[in-house]
């Protein structure tokens, strides 16, 4: 590979995170946020799959640890746009859904608390998506599949919550 001036950033300007002056490139901030969030989620899903395969379920403490790790990542991700905020909410929902991966015969000890937190996240996702769709960009008209998957996940959780035999 030919490197110009000892750096690959000259060949791939889209990979640079900052401008020559050192500030964040605004046109790439959403793409960089999506990359960082997806990288975290991929690592989390691989870990959860391995844990579920070996133990059959995931403990609340493990999910809480991943949620805490995500909170620290969330502080590092530049969420200066509505799209970035939507991505953060969608990722948070993906993590919180694991609170409900316990065996059916023994529910988690903090079921009501986890239920309320996840319910709040799902409402925020739907409100944010609707607000973005009302904006001039018409967010939902041009969204990729993962946006709709997140909205369907949120709506499904709300429907299950409304029809649950054990409301919190």
mmCIF file of C-alpha atoms in Angstrom:
data_model
loop_
_atom_site.group_PDB
_atom_site.id
_atom_site.type_symbol
_atom_site.label_atom_id
_atom_site.label_comp_id
_atom_site.label_asym_id
_atom_site.label_seq_id
_atom_site.Cartn_x
_atom_site.Cartn_y
_atom_site.Cartn_z
ATOM 1 C CA UNK A 1 0.000 0.000 0.000
ATOM 2 C CA UNK A 2 1.361 3.362 -0.974
ATOM 3 C CA UNK A 3 1.282 5.888 1.837
ATOM 4 C CA UNK A 4 1.599 9.551 1.091
ATOM 5 C CA UNK A 5 3.558 11.481 3.720
ATOM 6 C CA UNK A 6 3.543 8.412 6.017
ATOM 7 C CA UNK A 7 -0.188 8.588 6.631
ATOM 8 C CA UNK A 8 -3.141 6.787 5.128
ATOM 9 C CA UNK A 9 -5.383 9.800 5.819
ATOM 10 C CA UNK A 10 -4.181 11.438 2.614
ATOM 11 C CA UNK A 11 -5.551 8.480 0.665
ATOM 12 C CA UNK A 12 -8.707 8.084 2.705
ATOM 13 C CA UNK A 13 -9.900 11.518 3.809
ATOM 14 C CA UNK A 14 -13.225 10.101 5.017
ATOM 15 C CA UNK A 15 -11.382 8.221 7.756
ATOM 16 C CA UNK A 16 -10.012 11.360 9.358
ATOM 17 C CA UNK A 17 -11.912 12.304 12.469
ATOM 18 C CA UNK A 18 -10.710 15.851 12.704
ATOM 19 C CA UNK A 19 -9.984 18.698 10.383
ATOM 20 C CA UNK A 20 -6.407 19.921 10.016
ATOM 21 C CA UNK A 21 -7.215 22.520 12.683
ATOM 22 C CA UNK A 22 -8.157 19.719 15.104
ATOM 23 C CA UNK A 23 -11.916 20.247 15.304
ATOM 24 C CA UNK A 24 -14.508 17.565 14.547
ATOM 25 C CA UNK A 25 -15.633 17.454 10.927
ATOM 26 C CA UNK A 26 -19.368 18.216 11.171
ATOM 27 C CA UNK A 27 -20.406 16.327 8.051
ATOM 28 C CA UNK A 28 -18.927 13.089 9.427
ATOM 29 C CA UNK A 29 -20.076 13.300 13.040
ATOM 30 C CA UNK A 30 -23.200 11.155 12.527
ATOM 31 C CA UNK A 31 -21.256 8.546 10.554
ATOM 32 C CA UNK A 32 -18.549 8.403 13.212
ATOM 33 C CA UNK A 33 -21.185 8.159 15.962
ATOM 34 C CA UNK A 34 -22.932 5.324 14.122
ATOM 35 C CA UNK A 35 -19.620 3.501 13.667
ATOM 36 C CA UNK A 36 -18.674 3.784 17.350
ATOM 37 C CA UNK A 37 -22.137 2.705 18.510
ATOM 38 C CA UNK A 38 -22.261 -0.239 16.111
ATOM 39 C CA UNK A 39 -18.761 -1.335 17.100
ATOM 40 C CA UNK A 40 -19.867 -1.382 20.748
ATOM 41 C CA UNK A 41 -23.104 -3.240 19.952
ATOM 42 C CA UNK A 42 -21.307 -5.872 17.885
ATOM 43 C CA UNK A 43 -18.948 -6.559 20.781
ATOM 44 C CA UNK A 44 -21.872 -6.678 23.232
ATOM 45 C CA UNK A 45 -23.991 -9.018 21.079
ATOM 46 C CA UNK A 46 -21.067 -11.425 20.616
ATOM 47 C CA UNK A 47 -20.477 -11.478 24.352
ATOM 48 C CA UNK A 48 -24.169 -11.957 25.139
ATOM 49 C CA UNK A 49 -24.504 -14.755 22.580
ATOM 50 C CA UNK A 50 -21.562 -16.574 24.139
ATOM 51 C CA UNK A 51 -22.986 -16.074 27.620
ATOM 52 C CA UNK A 52 -26.474 -17.266 26.646
ATOM 53 C CA UNK A 53 -25.014 -20.285 24.847
ATOM 54 C CA UNK A 54 -23.051 -21.344 27.904
ATOM 55 C CA UNK A 55 -25.535 -20.410 30.666
ATOM 56 C CA UNK A 56 -28.945 -20.300 29.003
ATOM 57 C CA UNK A 57 -29.713 -16.772 30.197
ATOM 58 C CA UNK A 58 -28.073 -13.483 31.120
ATOM 59 C CA UNK A 59 -27.944 -12.105 34.629
ATOM 60 C CA UNK A 60 -29.106 -8.581 35.367
ATOM 61 C CA UNK A 61 -25.683 -7.600 36.650
ATOM 62 C CA UNK A 62 -24.080 -8.451 33.308
ATOM 63 C CA UNK A 63 -26.640 -6.389 31.397
ATOM 64 C CA UNK A 64 -26.196 -3.554 33.897
ATOM 65 C CA UNK A 65 -22.423 -3.666 33.324
ATOM 66 C CA UNK A 66 -22.928 -3.393 29.557
ATOM 67 C CA UNK A 67 -25.377 -0.548 30.088
ATOM 68 C CA UNK A 68 -22.826 1.256 32.283
ATOM 69 C CA UNK A 69 -20.158 0.723 29.616
ATOM 70 C CA UNK A 70 -22.536 2.180 27.055
ATOM 71 C CA UNK A 71 -23.147 5.222 29.262
ATOM 72 C CA UNK A 72 -19.409 5.882 29.271
ATOM 73 C CA UNK A 73 -19.301 5.476 25.476
ATOM 74 C CA UNK A 74 -22.327 7.745 25.165
ATOM 75 C CA UNK A 75 -20.363 10.520 26.848
ATOM 76 C CA UNK A 76 -17.642 10.191 24.195
ATOM 77 C CA UNK A 77 -19.947 10.097 21.166
ATOM 78 C CA UNK A 78 -20.745 13.504 19.766
ATOM 79 C CA UNK A 79 -24.537 13.584 19.739
ATOM 80 C CA UNK A 80 -25.058 16.999 18.257
ATOM 81 C CA UNK A 81 -27.867 15.977 15.940
ATOM 82 C CA UNK A 82 -31.260 14.344 16.257
ATOM 83 C CA UNK A 83 -30.024 11.398 14.201
ATOM 84 C CA UNK A 84 -27.177 10.783 16.651
ATOM 85 C CA UNK A 85 -29.604 10.956 19.560
ATOM 86 C CA UNK A 86 -31.891 8.462 17.811
ATOM 87 C CA UNK A 87 -28.941 6.097 17.288
ATOM 88 C CA UNK A 88 -28.030 6.325 20.972
ATOM 89 C CA UNK A 89 -31.614 5.561 22.022
ATOM 90 C CA UNK A 90 -31.843 2.615 19.622
ATOM 91 C CA UNK A 91 -28.586 1.187 20.971
ATOM 92 C CA UNK A 92 -29.775 1.663 24.541
ATOM 93 C CA UNK A 93 -32.919 -0.319 23.736
ATOM 94 C CA UNK A 94 -30.846 -3.147 22.244
ATOM 95 C CA UNK A 95 -28.957 -3.388 25.521
ATOM 96 C CA UNK A 96 -32.017 -3.092 27.771
ATOM 97 C CA UNK A 97 -33.878 -5.872 25.958
ATOM 98 C CA UNK A 98 -31.378 -8.335 27.439
ATOM 99 C CA UNK A 99 -32.882 -7.658 30.872
ATOM 100 C CA UNK A 100 -35.751 -9.855 29.719
ATOM 101 C CA UNK A 101 -33.695 -12.851 28.568
ATOM 102 C CA UNK A 102 -34.127 -14.708 31.839
ATOM 103 C CA UNK A 103 -35.806 -18.140 32.007
ATOM 104 C CA UNK A 104 -39.603 -17.916 32.025
ATOM 105 C CA UNK A 105 -39.928 -19.774 35.333
ATOM 106 C CA UNK A 106 -37.690 -17.342 37.259
ATOM 107 C CA UNK A 107 -38.070 -13.675 36.354
ATOM 108 C CA UNK A 108 -35.380 -11.178 37.220
ATOM 109 C CA UNK A 109 -35.486 -9.633 40.700
ATOM 110 C CA UNK A 110 -35.790 -6.071 39.386
ATOM 111 C CA UNK A 111 -38.355 -6.820 36.703
ATOM 112 C CA UNK A 112 -40.530 -3.771 37.412
ATOM 113 C CA UNK A 113 -37.595 -1.357 37.451
ATOM 114 C CA UNK A 114 -36.135 -2.769 34.234
ATOM 115 C CA UNK A 115 -39.565 -2.774 32.645
ATOM 116 C CA UNK A 116 -40.140 0.909 33.443
ATOM 117 C CA UNK A 117 -36.678 1.935 32.219
ATOM 118 C CA UNK A 118 -37.091 0.030 28.959
ATOM 119 C CA UNK A 119 -40.616 1.374 28.515
ATOM 120 C CA UNK A 120 -39.258 4.921 28.859
ATOM 121 C CA UNK A 121 -36.578 4.209 26.252
ATOM 122 C CA UNK A 122 -39.146 2.812 23.809
ATOM 123 C CA UNK A 123 -41.366 5.870 24.189
ATOM 124 C CA UNK A 124 -38.362 8.128 23.586
ATOM 125 C CA UNK A 125 -37.459 6.228 20.411
ATOM 126 C CA UNK A 126 -40.947 6.571 18.982
ATOM 127 C CA UNK A 127 -41.245 10.258 19.952
ATOM 128 C CA UNK A 128 -37.825 11.036 18.477
ATOM 129 C CA UNK A 129 -38.625 9.192 15.238
ATOM 130 C CA UNK A 130 -41.927 11.031 14.859
ATOM 131 C CA UNK A 131 -40.290 14.388 15.591
ATOM 132 C CA UNK A 132 -37.599 13.654 13.005
ATOM 133 C CA UNK A 133 -40.222 12.668 10.456
ATOM 134 C CA UNK A 134 -42.007 15.990 10.996
ATOM 135 C CA UNK A 135 -38.777 17.857 10.310
ATOM 136 C CA UNK A 136 -37.946 19.083 6.795
ATOM 137 C CA UNK A 137 -35.579 16.124 6.286
ATOM 138 C CA UNK A 138 -38.457 13.606 6.476
ATOM 139 C CA UNK A 139 -36.264 11.192 8.448
ATOM 140 C CA UNK A 140 -38.460 8.108 8.065
ATOM 141 C CA UNK A 141 -38.883 8.540 4.312
ATOM 142 C CA UNK A 142 -35.149 8.104 3.721
ATOM 143 C CA UNK A 143 -34.119 5.866 6.621
ATOM 144 C CA UNK A 144 -32.200 2.602 6.389
ATOM 145 C CA UNK A 145 -33.664 -0.675 7.637
ATOM 146 C CA UNK A 146 -32.107 -0.495 11.117
ATOM 147 C CA UNK A 147 -34.171 2.597 11.925
ATOM 148 C CA UNK A 148 -37.391 0.749 11.192
ATOM 149 C CA UNK A 149 -36.161 -2.302 13.093
ATOM 150 C CA UNK A 150 -35.571 -0.084 16.130
ATOM 151 C CA UNK A 151 -39.032 1.455 15.821
ATOM 152 C CA UNK A 152 -40.632 -1.982 15.442
ATOM 153 C CA UNK A 153 -38.696 -3.245 18.481
ATOM 154 C CA UNK A 154 -39.924 -0.272 20.496
ATOM 155 C CA UNK A 155 -43.522 -0.660 19.320
ATOM 156 C CA UNK A 156 -43.423 -4.414 20.006
ATOM 157 C CA UNK A 157 -42.216 -3.800 23.539
ATOM 158 C CA UNK A 158 -45.022 -1.306 24.136
ATOM 159 C CA UNK A 159 -47.629 -3.751 22.798
ATOM 160 C CA UNK A 160 -46.282 -6.550 24.991
ATOM 161 C CA UNK A 161 -46.295 -4.172 27.958
ATOM 162 C CA UNK A 162 -49.895 -3.144 27.369
ATOM 163 C CA UNK A 163 -51.071 -6.743 27.027
ATOM 164 C CA UNK A 164 -48.955 -8.190 29.818
ATOM 165 C CA UNK A 165 -50.619 -10.248 32.535
ATOM 166 C CA UNK A 166 -48.110 -8.885 35.045
ATOM 167 C CA UNK A 167 -48.044 -5.098 34.688
ATOM 168 C CA UNK A 168 -45.411 -3.343 36.778
#
